[in-house]
PDB file of C-alpha atoms in Angstrom:
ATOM      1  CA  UNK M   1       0.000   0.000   0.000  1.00 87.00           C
ATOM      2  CA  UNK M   2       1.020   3.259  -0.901  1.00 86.00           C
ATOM      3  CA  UNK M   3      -0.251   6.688   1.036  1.00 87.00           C
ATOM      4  CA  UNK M   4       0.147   9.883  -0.879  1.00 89.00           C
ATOM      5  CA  UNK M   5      -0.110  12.915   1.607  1.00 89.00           C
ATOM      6  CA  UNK M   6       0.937  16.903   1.485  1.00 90.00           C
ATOM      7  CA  UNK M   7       2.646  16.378   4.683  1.00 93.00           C
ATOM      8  CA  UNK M   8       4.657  14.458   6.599  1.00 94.00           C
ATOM      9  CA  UNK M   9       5.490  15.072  10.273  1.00 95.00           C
ATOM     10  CA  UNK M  10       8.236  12.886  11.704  1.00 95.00           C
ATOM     11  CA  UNK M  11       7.387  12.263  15.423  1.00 94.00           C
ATOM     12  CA  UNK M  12       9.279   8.952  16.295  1.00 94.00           C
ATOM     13  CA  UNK M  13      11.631  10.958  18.640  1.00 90.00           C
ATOM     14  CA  UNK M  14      15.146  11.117  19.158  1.00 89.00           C
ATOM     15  CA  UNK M  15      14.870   7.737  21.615  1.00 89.00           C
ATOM     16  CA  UNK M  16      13.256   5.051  18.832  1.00 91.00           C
ATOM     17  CA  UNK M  17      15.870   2.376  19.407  1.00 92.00           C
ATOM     18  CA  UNK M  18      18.291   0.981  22.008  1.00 93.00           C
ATOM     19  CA  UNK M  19      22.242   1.787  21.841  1.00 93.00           C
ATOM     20  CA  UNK M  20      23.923  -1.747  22.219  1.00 93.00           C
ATOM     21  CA  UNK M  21      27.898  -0.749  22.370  1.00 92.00           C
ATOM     22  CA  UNK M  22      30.558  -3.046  21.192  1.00 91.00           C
ATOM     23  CA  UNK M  23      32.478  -4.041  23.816  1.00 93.00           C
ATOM     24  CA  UNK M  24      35.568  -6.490  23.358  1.00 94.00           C
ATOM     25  CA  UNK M  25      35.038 -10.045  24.292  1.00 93.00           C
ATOM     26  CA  UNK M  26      30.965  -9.476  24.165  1.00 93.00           C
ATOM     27  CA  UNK M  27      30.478 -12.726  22.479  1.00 93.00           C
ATOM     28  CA  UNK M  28      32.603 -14.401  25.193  1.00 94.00           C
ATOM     29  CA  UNK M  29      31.170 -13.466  27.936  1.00 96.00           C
ATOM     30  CA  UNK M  30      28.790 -16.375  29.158  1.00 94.00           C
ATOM     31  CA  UNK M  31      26.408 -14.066  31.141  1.00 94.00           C
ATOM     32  CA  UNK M  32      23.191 -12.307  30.117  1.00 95.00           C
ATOM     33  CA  UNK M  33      23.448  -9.050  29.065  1.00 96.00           C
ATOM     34  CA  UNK M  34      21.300  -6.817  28.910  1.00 95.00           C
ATOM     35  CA  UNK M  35      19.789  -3.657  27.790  1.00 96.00           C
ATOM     36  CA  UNK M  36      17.587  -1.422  29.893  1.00 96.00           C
ATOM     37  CA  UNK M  37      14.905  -1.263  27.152  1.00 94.00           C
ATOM     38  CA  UNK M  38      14.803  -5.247  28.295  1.00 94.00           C
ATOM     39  CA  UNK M  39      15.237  -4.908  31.994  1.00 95.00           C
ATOM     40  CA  UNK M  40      11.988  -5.497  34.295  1.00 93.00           C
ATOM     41  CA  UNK M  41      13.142  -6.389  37.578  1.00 94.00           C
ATOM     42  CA  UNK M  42      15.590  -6.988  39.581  1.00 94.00           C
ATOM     43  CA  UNK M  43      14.328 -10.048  40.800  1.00 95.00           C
ATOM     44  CA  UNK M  44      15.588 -12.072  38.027  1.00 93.00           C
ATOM     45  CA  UNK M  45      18.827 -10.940  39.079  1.00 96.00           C
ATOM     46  CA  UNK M  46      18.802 -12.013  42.980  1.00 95.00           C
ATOM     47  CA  UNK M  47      21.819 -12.787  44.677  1.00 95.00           C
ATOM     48  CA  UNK M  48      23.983 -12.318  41.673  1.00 96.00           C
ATOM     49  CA  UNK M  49      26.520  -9.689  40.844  1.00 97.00           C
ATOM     50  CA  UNK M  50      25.793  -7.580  38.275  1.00 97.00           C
ATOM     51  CA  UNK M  51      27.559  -4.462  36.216  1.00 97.00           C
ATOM     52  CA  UNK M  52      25.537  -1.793  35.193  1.00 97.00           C
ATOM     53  CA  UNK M  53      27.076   0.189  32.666  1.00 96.00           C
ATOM     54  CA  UNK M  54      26.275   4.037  32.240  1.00 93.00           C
ATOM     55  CA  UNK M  55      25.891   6.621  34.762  1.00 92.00           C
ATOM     56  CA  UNK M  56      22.286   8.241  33.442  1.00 92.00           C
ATOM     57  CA  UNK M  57      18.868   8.346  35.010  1.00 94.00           C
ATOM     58  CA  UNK M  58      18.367   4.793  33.921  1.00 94.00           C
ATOM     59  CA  UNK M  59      21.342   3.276  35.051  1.00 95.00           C
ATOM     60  CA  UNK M  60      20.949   5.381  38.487  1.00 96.00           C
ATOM     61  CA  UNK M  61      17.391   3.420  38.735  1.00 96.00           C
ATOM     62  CA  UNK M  62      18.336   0.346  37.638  1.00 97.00           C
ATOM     63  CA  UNK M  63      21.747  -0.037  40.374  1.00 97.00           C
ATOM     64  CA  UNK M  64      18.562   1.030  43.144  1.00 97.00           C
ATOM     65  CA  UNK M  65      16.830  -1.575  42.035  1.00 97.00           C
ATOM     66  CA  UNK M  66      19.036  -4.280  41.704  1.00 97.00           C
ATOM     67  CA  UNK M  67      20.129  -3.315  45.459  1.00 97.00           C
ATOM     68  CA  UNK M  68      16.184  -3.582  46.684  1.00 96.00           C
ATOM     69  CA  UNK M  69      16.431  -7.228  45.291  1.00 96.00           C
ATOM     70  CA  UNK M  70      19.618  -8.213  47.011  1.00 96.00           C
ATOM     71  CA  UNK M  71      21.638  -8.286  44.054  1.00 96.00           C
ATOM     72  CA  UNK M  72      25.204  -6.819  44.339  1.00 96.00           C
ATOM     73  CA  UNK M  73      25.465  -3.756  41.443  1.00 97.00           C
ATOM     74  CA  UNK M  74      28.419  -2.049  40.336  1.00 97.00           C
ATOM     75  CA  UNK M  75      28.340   1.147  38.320  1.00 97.00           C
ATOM     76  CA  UNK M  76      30.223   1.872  35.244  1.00 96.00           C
ATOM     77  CA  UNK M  77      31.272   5.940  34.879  1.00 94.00           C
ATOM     78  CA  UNK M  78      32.622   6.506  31.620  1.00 90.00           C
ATOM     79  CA  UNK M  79      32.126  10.687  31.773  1.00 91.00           C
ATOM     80  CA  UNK M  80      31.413  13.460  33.987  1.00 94.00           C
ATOM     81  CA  UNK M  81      28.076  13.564  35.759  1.00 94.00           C
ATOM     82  CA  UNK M  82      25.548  16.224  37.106  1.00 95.00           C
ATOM     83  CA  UNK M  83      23.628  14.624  40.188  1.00 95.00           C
ATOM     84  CA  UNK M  84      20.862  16.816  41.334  1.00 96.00           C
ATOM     85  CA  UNK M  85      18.322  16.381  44.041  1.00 94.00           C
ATOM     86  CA  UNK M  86      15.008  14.895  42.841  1.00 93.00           C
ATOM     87  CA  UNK M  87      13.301  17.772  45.250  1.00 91.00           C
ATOM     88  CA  UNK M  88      14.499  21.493  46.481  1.00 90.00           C
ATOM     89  CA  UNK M  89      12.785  23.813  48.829  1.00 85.00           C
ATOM     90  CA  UNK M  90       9.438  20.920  48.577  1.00 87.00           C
ATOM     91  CA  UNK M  91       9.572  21.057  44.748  1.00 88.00           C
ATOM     92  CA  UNK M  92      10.829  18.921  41.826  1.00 91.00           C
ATOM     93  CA  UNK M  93      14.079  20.314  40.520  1.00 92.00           C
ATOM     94  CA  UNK M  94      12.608  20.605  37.349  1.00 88.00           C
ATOM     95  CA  UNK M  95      10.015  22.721  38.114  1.00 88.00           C
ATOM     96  CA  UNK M  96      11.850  24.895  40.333  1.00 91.00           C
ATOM     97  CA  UNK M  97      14.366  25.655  37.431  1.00 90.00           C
ATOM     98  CA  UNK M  98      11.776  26.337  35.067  1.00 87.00           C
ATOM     99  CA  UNK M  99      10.181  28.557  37.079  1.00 90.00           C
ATOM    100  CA  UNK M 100      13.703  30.235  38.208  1.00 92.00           C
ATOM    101  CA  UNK M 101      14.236  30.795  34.491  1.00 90.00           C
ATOM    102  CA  UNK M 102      11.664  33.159  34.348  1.00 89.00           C
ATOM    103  CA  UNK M 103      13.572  35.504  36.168  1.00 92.00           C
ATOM    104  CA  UNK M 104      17.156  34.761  35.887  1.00 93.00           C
ATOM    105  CA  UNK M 105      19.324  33.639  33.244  1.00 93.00           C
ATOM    106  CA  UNK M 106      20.628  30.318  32.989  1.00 92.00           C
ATOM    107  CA  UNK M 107      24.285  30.849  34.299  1.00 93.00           C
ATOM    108  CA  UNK M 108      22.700  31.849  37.835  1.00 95.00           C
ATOM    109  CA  UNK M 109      20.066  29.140  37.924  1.00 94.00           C
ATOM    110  CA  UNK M 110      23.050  26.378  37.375  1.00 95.00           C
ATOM    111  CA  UNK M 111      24.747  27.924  40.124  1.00 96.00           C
ATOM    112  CA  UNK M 112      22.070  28.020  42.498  1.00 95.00           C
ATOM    113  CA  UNK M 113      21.928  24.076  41.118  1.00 95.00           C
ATOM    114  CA  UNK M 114      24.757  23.185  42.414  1.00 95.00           C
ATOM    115  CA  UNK M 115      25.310  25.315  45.345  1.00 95.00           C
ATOM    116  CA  UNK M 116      22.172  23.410  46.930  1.00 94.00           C
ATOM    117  CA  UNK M 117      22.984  19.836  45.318  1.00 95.00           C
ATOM    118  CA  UNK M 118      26.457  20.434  47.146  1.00 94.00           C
ATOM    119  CA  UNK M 119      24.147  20.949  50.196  1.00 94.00           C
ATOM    120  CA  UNK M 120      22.171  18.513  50.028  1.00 94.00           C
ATOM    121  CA  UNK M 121      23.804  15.822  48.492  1.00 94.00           C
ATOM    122  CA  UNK M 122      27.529  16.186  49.466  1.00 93.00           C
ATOM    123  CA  UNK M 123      30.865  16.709  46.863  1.00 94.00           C
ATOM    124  CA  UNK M 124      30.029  13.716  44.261  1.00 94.00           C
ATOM    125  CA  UNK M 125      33.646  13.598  42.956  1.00 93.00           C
ATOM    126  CA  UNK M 126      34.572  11.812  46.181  1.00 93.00           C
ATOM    127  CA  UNK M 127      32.162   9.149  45.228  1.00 93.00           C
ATOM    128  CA  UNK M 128      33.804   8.718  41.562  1.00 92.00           C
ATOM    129  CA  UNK M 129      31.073  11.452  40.203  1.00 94.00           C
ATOM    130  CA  UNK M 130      33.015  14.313  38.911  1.00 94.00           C
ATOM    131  CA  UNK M 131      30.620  17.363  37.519  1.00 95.00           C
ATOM    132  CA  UNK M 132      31.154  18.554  34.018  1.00 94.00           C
ATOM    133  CA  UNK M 133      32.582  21.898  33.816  1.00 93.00           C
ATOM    134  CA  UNK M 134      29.396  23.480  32.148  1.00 93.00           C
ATOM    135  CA  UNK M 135      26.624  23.859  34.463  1.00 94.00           C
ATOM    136  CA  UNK M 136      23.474  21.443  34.196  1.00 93.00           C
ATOM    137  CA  UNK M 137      21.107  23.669  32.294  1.00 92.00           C
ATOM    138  CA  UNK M 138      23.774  25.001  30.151  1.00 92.00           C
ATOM    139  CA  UNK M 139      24.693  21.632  29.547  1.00 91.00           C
ATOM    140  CA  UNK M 140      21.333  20.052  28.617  1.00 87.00           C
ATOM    141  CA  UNK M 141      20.771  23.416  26.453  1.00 82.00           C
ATOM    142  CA  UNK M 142      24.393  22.825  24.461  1.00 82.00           C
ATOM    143  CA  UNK M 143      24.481  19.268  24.023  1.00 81.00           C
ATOM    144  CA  UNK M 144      21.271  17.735  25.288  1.00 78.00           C
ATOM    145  CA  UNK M 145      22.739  15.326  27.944  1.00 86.00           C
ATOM    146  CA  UNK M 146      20.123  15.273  31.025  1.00 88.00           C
ATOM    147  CA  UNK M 147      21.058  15.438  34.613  1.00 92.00           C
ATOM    148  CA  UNK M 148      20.766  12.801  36.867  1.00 94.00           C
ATOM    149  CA  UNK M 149      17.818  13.400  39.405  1.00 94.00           C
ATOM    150  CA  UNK M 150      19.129  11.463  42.558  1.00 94.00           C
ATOM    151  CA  UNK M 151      16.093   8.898  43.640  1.00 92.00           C
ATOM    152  CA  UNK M 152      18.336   7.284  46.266  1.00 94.00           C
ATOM    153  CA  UNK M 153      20.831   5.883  44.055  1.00 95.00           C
ATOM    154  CA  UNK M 154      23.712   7.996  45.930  1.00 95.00           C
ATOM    155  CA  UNK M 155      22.766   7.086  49.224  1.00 95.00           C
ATOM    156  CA  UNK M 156      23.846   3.147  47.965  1.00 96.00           C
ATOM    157  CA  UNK M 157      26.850   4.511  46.645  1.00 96.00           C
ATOM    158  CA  UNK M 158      28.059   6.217  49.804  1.00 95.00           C
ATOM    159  CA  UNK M 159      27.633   3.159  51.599  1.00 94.00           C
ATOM    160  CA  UNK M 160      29.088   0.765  49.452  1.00 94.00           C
ATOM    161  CA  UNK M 161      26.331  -1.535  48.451  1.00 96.00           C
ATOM    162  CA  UNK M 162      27.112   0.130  45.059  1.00 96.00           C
ATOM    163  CA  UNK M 163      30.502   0.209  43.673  1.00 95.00           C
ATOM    164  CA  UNK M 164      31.791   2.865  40.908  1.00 96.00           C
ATOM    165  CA  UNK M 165      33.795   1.145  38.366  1.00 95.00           C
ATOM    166  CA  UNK M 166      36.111   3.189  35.112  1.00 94.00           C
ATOM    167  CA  UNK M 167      35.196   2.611  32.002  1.00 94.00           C
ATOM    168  CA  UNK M 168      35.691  -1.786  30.239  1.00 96.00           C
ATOM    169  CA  UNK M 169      38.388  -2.672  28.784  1.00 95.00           C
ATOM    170  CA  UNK M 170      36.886  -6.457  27.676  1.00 95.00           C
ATOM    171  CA  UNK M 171      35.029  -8.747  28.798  1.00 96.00           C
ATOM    172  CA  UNK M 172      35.897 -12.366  29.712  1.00 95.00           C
ATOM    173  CA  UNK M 173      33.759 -15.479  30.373  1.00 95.00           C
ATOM    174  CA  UNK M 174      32.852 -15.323  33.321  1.00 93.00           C
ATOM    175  CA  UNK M 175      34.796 -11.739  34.831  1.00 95.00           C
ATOM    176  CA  UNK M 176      35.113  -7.952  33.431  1.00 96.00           C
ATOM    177  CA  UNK M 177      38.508  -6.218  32.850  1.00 96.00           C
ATOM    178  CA  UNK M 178      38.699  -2.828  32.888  1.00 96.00           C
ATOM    179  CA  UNK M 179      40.851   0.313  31.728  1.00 94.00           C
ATOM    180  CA  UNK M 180      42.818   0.777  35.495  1.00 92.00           C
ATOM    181  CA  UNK M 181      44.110  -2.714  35.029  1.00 92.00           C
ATOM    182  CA  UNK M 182      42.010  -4.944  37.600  1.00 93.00           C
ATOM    183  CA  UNK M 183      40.078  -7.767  37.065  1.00 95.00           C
ATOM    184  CA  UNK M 184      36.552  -8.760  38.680  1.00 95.00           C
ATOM    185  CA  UNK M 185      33.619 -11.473  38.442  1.00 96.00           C
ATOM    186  CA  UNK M 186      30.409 -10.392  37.465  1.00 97.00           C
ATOM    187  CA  UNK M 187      27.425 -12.655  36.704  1.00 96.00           C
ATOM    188  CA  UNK M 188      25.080 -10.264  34.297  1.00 97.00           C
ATOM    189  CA  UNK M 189      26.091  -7.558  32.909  1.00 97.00           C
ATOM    190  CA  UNK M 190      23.111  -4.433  32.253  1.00 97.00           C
ATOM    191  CA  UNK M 191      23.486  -1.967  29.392  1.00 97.00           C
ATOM    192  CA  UNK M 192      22.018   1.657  30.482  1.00 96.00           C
ATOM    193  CA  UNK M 193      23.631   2.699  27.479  1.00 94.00           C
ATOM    194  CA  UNK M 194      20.555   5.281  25.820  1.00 91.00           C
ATOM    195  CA  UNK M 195      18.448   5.456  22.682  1.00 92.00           C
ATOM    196  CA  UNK M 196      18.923   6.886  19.656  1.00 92.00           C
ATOM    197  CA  UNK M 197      16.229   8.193  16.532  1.00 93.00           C
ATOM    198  CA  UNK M 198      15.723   5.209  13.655  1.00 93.00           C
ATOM    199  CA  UNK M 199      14.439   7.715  11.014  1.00 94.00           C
ATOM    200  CA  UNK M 200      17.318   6.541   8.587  1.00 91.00           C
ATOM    201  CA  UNK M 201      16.049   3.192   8.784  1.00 91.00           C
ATOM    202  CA  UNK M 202      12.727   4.205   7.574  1.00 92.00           C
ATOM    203  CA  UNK M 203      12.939   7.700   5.855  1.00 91.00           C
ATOM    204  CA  UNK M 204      13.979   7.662   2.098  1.00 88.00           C
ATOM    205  CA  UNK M 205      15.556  11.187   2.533  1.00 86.00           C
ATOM    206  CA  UNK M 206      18.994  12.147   3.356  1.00 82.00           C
ATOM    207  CA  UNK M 207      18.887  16.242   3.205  1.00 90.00           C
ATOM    208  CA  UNK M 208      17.160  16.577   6.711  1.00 94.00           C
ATOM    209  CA  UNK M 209      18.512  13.629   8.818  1.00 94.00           C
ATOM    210  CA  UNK M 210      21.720  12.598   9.230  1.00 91.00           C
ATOM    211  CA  UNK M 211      22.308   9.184   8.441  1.00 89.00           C
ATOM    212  CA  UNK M 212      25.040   9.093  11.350  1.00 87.00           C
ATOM    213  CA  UNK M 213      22.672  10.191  14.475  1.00 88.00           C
ATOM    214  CA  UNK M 214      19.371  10.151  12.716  1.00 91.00           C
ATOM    215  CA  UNK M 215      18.912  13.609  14.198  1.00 92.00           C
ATOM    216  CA  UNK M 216      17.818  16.707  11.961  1.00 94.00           C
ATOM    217  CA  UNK M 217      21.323  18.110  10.423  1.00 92.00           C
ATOM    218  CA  UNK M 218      19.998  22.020  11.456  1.00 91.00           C
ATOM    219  CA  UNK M 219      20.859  22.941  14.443  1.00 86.00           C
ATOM    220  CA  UNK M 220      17.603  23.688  17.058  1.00 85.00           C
ATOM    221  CA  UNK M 221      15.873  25.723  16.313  1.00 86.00           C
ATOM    222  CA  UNK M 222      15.851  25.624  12.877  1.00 90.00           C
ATOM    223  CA  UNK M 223      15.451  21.486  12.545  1.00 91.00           C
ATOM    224  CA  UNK M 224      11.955  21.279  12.257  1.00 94.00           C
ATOM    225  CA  UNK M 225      11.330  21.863   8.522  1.00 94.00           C
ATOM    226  CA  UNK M 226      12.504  19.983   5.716  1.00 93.00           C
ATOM    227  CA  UNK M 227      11.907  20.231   1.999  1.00 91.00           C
ATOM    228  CA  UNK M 228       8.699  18.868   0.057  1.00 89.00           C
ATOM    229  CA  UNK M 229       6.195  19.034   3.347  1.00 92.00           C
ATOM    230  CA  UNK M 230       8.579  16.834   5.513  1.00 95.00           C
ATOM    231  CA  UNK M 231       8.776  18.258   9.106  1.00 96.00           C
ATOM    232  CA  UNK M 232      10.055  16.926  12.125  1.00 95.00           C
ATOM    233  CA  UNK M 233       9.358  17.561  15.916  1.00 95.00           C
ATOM    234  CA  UNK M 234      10.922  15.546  19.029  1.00 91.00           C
ATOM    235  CA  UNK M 235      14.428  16.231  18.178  1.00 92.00           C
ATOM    236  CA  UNK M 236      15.750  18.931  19.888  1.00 87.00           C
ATOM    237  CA  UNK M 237      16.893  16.963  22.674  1.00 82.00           C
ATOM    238  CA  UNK M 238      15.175  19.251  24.794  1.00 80.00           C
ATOM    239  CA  UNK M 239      12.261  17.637  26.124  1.00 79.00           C
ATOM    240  CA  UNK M 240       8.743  18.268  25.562  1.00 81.00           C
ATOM    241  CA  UNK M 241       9.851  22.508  25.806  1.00 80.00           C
ATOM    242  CA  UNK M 242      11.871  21.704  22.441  1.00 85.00           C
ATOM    243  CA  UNK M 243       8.982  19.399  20.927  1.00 90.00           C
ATOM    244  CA  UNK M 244       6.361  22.037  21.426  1.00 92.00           C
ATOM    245  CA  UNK M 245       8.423  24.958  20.106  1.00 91.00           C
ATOM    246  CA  UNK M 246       8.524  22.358  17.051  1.00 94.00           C
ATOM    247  CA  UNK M 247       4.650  21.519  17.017  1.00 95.00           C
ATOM    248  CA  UNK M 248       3.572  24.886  17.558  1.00 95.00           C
ATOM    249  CA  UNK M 249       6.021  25.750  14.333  1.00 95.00           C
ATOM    250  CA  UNK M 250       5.011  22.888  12.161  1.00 95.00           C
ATOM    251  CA  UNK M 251       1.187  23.529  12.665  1.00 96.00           C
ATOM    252  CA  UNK M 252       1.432  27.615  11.978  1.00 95.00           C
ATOM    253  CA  UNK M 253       3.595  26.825   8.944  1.00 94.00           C
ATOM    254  CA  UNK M 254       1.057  24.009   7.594  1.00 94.00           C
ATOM    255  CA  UNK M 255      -2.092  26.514   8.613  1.00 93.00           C
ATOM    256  CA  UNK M 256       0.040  29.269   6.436  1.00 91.00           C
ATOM    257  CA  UNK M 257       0.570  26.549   3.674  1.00 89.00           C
ATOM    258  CA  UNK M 258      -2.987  25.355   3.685  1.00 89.00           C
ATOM    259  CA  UNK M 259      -4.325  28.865   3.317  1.00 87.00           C
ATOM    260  CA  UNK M 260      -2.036  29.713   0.129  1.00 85.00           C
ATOM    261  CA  UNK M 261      -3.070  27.358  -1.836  1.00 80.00           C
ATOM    262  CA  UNK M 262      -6.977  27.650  -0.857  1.00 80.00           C
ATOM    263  CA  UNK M 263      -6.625  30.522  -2.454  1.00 78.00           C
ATOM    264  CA  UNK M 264      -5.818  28.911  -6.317  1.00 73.00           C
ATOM    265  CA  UNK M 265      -8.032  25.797  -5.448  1.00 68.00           C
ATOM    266  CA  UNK M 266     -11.728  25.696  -7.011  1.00 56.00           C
ATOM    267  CA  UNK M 267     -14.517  23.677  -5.757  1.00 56.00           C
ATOM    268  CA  UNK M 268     -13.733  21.081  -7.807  1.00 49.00           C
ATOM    269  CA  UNK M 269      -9.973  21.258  -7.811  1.00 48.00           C
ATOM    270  CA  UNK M 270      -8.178  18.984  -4.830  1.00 48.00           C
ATOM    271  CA  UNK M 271      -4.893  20.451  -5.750  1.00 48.00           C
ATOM    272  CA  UNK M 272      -4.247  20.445  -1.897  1.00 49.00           C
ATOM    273  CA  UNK M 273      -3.627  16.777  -2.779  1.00 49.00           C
ATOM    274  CA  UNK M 274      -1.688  16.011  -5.715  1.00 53.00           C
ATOM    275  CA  UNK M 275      -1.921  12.526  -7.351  1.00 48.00           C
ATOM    276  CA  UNK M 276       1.582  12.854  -8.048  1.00 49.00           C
ATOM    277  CA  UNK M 277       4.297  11.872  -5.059  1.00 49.00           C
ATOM    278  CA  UNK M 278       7.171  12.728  -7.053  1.00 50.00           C
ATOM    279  CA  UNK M 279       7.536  15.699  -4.561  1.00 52.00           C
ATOM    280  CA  UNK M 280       6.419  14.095  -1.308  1.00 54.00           C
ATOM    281  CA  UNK M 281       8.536  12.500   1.205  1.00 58.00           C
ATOM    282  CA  UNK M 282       8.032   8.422   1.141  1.00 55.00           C
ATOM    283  CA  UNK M 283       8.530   5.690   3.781  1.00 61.00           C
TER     284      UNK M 283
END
């Protein structure tokens, strides 16, 4: 089946498909591994010693979980981090910066951040967390990486029953090397290793997406619009502020679309539709 339409919005977001790393001696390893997109408890997991690799919000969740189900987690940090309180002053952190941004600009709100995750949370670096240089709402605005919203991950960490690890060097059968030389046994290894966008695999078009990240190749905020009614929105890697700046673009550029050509239709004329899709974006 074909379907011939004016427009095309793509909306499968920049988190369509799981990011499986290669890591050396994968195939060797004789443990289950893996990804989070897979993970549903840590029950299955009891007892056993398992490596979670990436520092995000997923991999903070998962190490908390595996530790309410008596399994033994260690954490993999590969990069710098930016651990935030979930809450501060009885709100989410979220909402509090939003609503800070109203007010101030960015480079005081990320202080203010920090200054109270320092409070409340302790110097992280101690713990194997080192902070990025950039603040975390400069960061997230620059490169879209998210901060990690503590949910009692830390606490774990601080007392041991979690155990930072540097980044793998290989795997073995049955035990992980890594990059500061040491060797240890792990019986399942978890990959909190992030999503990416799948457009490429489905998009006949190579103008607006990059094959590479599957991400629009305009920079926000001009990666919404594409040529021959293709539009995209949910790429910004800015949350759902970025993919309503997009929606509220997309619609107000279709509306202005729609009501130029009204003007050269007739009654009888559904040249809003052409039977031709020469010009329109396919799957």
């Amino acid at each position: 089946m074909e379907y011939v339409c004016r427009w095309l919005i793509a909306a499968t977001g920049e988190n369509a498909e799981a990011v499986v790393p290669k890591l050396d001696g994968m195939t060797e390893f004789k443990g289950p591994i893996r990804h989070t997109s897979l993970y549903k408890s840590g029950e299955e997991f009891r007892e056993n010693k398992v490596l979670v690799v990436g520092c995000g919000n997923s991999g903070m969740e998962v190490c908390l979980d595996l530790c309410n189900h008596n399994a033994r987690p260690s954490l993999v940090v590969r990069d710098t981090v930016h651990v935030l309180p979930r809450e501060m002053l009885g709100k989410s952190t979220f909402g509090l910066s939003m609503w800070l941004l109203k007010w101030l600009p960015m480079r005081l709100v990320d202080r203010f951040l920090l200054v109270a995750s320092r409070l409340l949370l302790g110097n992280t670096s101690r713990l194997g967390l080192d902070r990025p240089k950039l603040g975390p709402l400069e960061l997230k605005n620059l490169s879209g990486k998210t901060p990690v919203l503590d949910v009692g991950t830390l606490a774990k960490i601080k007392s041991g029953d979690v155990e930072v690890c540097p980044a793998i060097k290989r795997l073995k059968p049955h035990a992980i090397e890594f990059i500061d030389g040491r060797t240890e046994k792990f019986d399942a290894i978890v990959l909190a290793t992030g999503y990416r966008s799948n457009v490429p695999i489905w998009l006949k078009e190579s103008d607006m997406f990059s094959k590479e990240d599957g991400l629009p190749r305009m920079p926000f905020p001009n990666g919404w619009k594409g040529e021959c009614g293709l539009y995209a929105v949910g790429f910004t890697k800015r949350g759902l502020l970025g993919a309503s700046m997009d929606a509220k673009r997309i619609a107000e550029d279709i509306e202005r679309c729609w009501k130029a050509e009204a003007k050269h239709c007739t009654p009888f004329k559904a040249s809003l539709f052409p039977l031709s899709s020469s010009s329109s974006p396919s799957l």
